[in-house]
Structure formats: structure tokens, C-alpha cells
Coordinates of C-alpha atoms in Angstrom, one line a residue:
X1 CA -58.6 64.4 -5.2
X2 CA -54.7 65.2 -6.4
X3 CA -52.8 63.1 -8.7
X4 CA -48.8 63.3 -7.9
X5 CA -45.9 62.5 -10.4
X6 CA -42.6 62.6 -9.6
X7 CA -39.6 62.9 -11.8
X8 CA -35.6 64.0 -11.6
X9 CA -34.1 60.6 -9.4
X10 CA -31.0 59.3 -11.2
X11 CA -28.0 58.4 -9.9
X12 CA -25.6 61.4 -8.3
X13 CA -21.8 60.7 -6.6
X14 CA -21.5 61.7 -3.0
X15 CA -21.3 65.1 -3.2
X16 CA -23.5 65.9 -5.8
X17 CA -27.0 67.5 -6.4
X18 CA -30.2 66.6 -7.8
X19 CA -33.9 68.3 -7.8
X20 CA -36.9 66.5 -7.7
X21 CA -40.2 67.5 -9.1
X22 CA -44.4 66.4 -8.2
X23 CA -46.2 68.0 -10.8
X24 CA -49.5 67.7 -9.3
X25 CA -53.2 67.7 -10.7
X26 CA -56.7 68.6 -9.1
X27 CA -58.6 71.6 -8.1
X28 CA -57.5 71.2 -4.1
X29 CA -53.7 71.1 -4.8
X30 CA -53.2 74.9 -3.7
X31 CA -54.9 73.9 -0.1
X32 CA -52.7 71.1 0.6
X33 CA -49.5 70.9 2.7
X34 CA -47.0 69.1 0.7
X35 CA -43.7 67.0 1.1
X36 CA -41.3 64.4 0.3
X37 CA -40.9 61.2 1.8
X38 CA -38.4 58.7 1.5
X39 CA -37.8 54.9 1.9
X40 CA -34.9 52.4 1.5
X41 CA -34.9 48.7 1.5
X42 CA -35.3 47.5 5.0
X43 CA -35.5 51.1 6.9
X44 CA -39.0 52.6 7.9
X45 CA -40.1 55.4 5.7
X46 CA -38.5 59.2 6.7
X47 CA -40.4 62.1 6.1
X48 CA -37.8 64.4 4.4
X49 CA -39.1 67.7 3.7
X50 CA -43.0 69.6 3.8
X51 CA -44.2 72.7 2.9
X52 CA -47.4 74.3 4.3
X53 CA -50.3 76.1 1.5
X54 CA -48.6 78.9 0.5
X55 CA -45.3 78.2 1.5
X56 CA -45.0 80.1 4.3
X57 CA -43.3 77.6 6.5
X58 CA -41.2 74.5 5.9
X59 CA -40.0 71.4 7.9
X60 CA -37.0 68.9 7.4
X61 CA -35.7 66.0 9.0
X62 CA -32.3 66.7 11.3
X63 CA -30.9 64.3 8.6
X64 CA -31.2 66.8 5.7
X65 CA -31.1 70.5 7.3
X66 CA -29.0 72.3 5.4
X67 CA -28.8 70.4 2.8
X68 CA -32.2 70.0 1.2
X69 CA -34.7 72.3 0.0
X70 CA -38.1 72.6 -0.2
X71 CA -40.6 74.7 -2.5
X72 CA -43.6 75.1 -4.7
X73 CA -45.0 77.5 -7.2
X74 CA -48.7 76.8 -6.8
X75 CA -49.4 78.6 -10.3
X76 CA -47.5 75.4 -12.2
X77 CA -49.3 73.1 -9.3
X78 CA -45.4 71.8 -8.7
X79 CA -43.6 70.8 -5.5
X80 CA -39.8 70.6 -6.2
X81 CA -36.8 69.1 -3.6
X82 CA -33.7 70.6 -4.4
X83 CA -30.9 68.1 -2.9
X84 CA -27.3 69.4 -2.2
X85 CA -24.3 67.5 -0.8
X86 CA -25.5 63.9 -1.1
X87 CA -24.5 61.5 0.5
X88 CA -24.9 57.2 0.7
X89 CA -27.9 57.4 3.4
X90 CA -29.7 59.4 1.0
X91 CA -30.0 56.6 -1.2
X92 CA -34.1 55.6 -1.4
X93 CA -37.3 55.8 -2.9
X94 CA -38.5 59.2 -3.0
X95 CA -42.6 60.0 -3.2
X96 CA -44.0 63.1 -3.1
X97 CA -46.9 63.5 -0.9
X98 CA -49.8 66.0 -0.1
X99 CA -52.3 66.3 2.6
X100 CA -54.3 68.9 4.7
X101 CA -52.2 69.5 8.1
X102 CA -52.2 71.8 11.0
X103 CA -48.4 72.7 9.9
X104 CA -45.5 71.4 8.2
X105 CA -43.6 69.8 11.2
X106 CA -46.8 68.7 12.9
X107 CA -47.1 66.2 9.7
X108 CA -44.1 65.6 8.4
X109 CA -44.7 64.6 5.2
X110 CA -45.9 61.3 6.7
X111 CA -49.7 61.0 4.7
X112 CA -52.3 59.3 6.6
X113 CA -55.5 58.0 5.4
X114 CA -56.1 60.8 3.7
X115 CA -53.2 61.6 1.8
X116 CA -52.2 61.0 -1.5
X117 CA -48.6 60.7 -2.3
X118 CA -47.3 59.6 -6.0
X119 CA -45.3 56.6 -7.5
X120 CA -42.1 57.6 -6.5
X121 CA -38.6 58.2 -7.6
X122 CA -35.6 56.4 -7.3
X123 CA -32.5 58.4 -6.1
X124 CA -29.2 56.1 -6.2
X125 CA -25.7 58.3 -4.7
X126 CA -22.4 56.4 -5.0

């Protein structure tokens, strides 16, 4: 079982930066993939970013290539989304997620039954 927690949303101007963190707890967390997912009032959640095991291999959405990173130190048991170049569209509820999956862009960062993703954090660009 993992417990997520997110933290680092605010509010950024277009253009801006912020990085997210998912400071995650239980024994499994080093075999998971994990990612960030995103959702804004009235659109269907986006999987942003994942990150296989070790971090080895990576995935993002068109929407956020080259812009957006992806990493995690497994020693602190943290997932982090470093966000450059913000824009409006990026405005939405971002959760931090974790599953087993085949590979990063086979999942997506979209959890299924069993995933585990956190409370989220809001991220607001103006």
C-alpha cells in the first residue's frame, strides 16, 4: 500500500515555473511507476508526466514536452514535476499517482483500480 502527498501548487504568471512534490510512504514505493495527473473543471483528467522504477524512462503528454519534467530519488521516496513556461491551459488540479505498469507511456499516469494517487494540488497560472 503507498500513501501520496503532494505539495508546491500556488499560483505562477504565464511564463513562470513551479515544482511539485509526492512524498510518498510504504515499503512498495521503489517498485512502482509513478506520475502526475491533472484535471480542470469541466475537462477529462490528462495524464501529464510518469516515470518508470528506477527512472530509467519517462513519458509526457504532447501538451507539456519540453516544458515539464519528471523525476524521483527513490532514497527520499519522492516524485517531483518540475514545470517551466506556464501557461493558462496548465491551470488544474494536480495528483500524484503510482502504480505497477509495463512502462511509462503504456500507462500514462492514468491509475486504474489498482492505483493510488494523492489528494492533489492546486496549480492556478494567470
Amino acid at each position: 500500500h503507498v500513501q501520496l502527498v503532494e505539495s508546491g501548487g500556488g499560483s505562477v504568471q504565464s511564463g513562470g515555473s513551479l515544482r511539485l512534490s509526492c512524498a510518498a510512504s510504504g515499503d512498495t514505493y521503489s517498485g512502482y511507476c509513478m506520475g502526475w495527473f491533472r484535471q480542470a473543471p469541466g475537462k477529462e483528467r490528462e495524464g501529464v508526466a510518469a516515470i518508470n522504477a528506477i527512472g530509467s524512462s519517462t513519458y509526457y503528454a504532447e501538451s507539456v514536452k519540453g516544458r515539464f519534467t519528471i523525476s524521483r530519488v527513490n532514497a527520499k521516496k519522492t516524485l517531483y514535476l518540475q514545470m517551466n513556461s506556464m501557461n493558462a491551459e496548465d491551470t488544474a488540479m494536480y495528483y500524484c499517482a503510482a502504480e505497477v505498469c509495463l512502462s511509462p507511456g503504456s500507462w500514462k499516469a492514468k491509475p486504474g483500480k489498482t492505483g493510488y494517487w494523492g489528494q492533489g494540488t492546486q496549480v492556478t497560472v494567470s
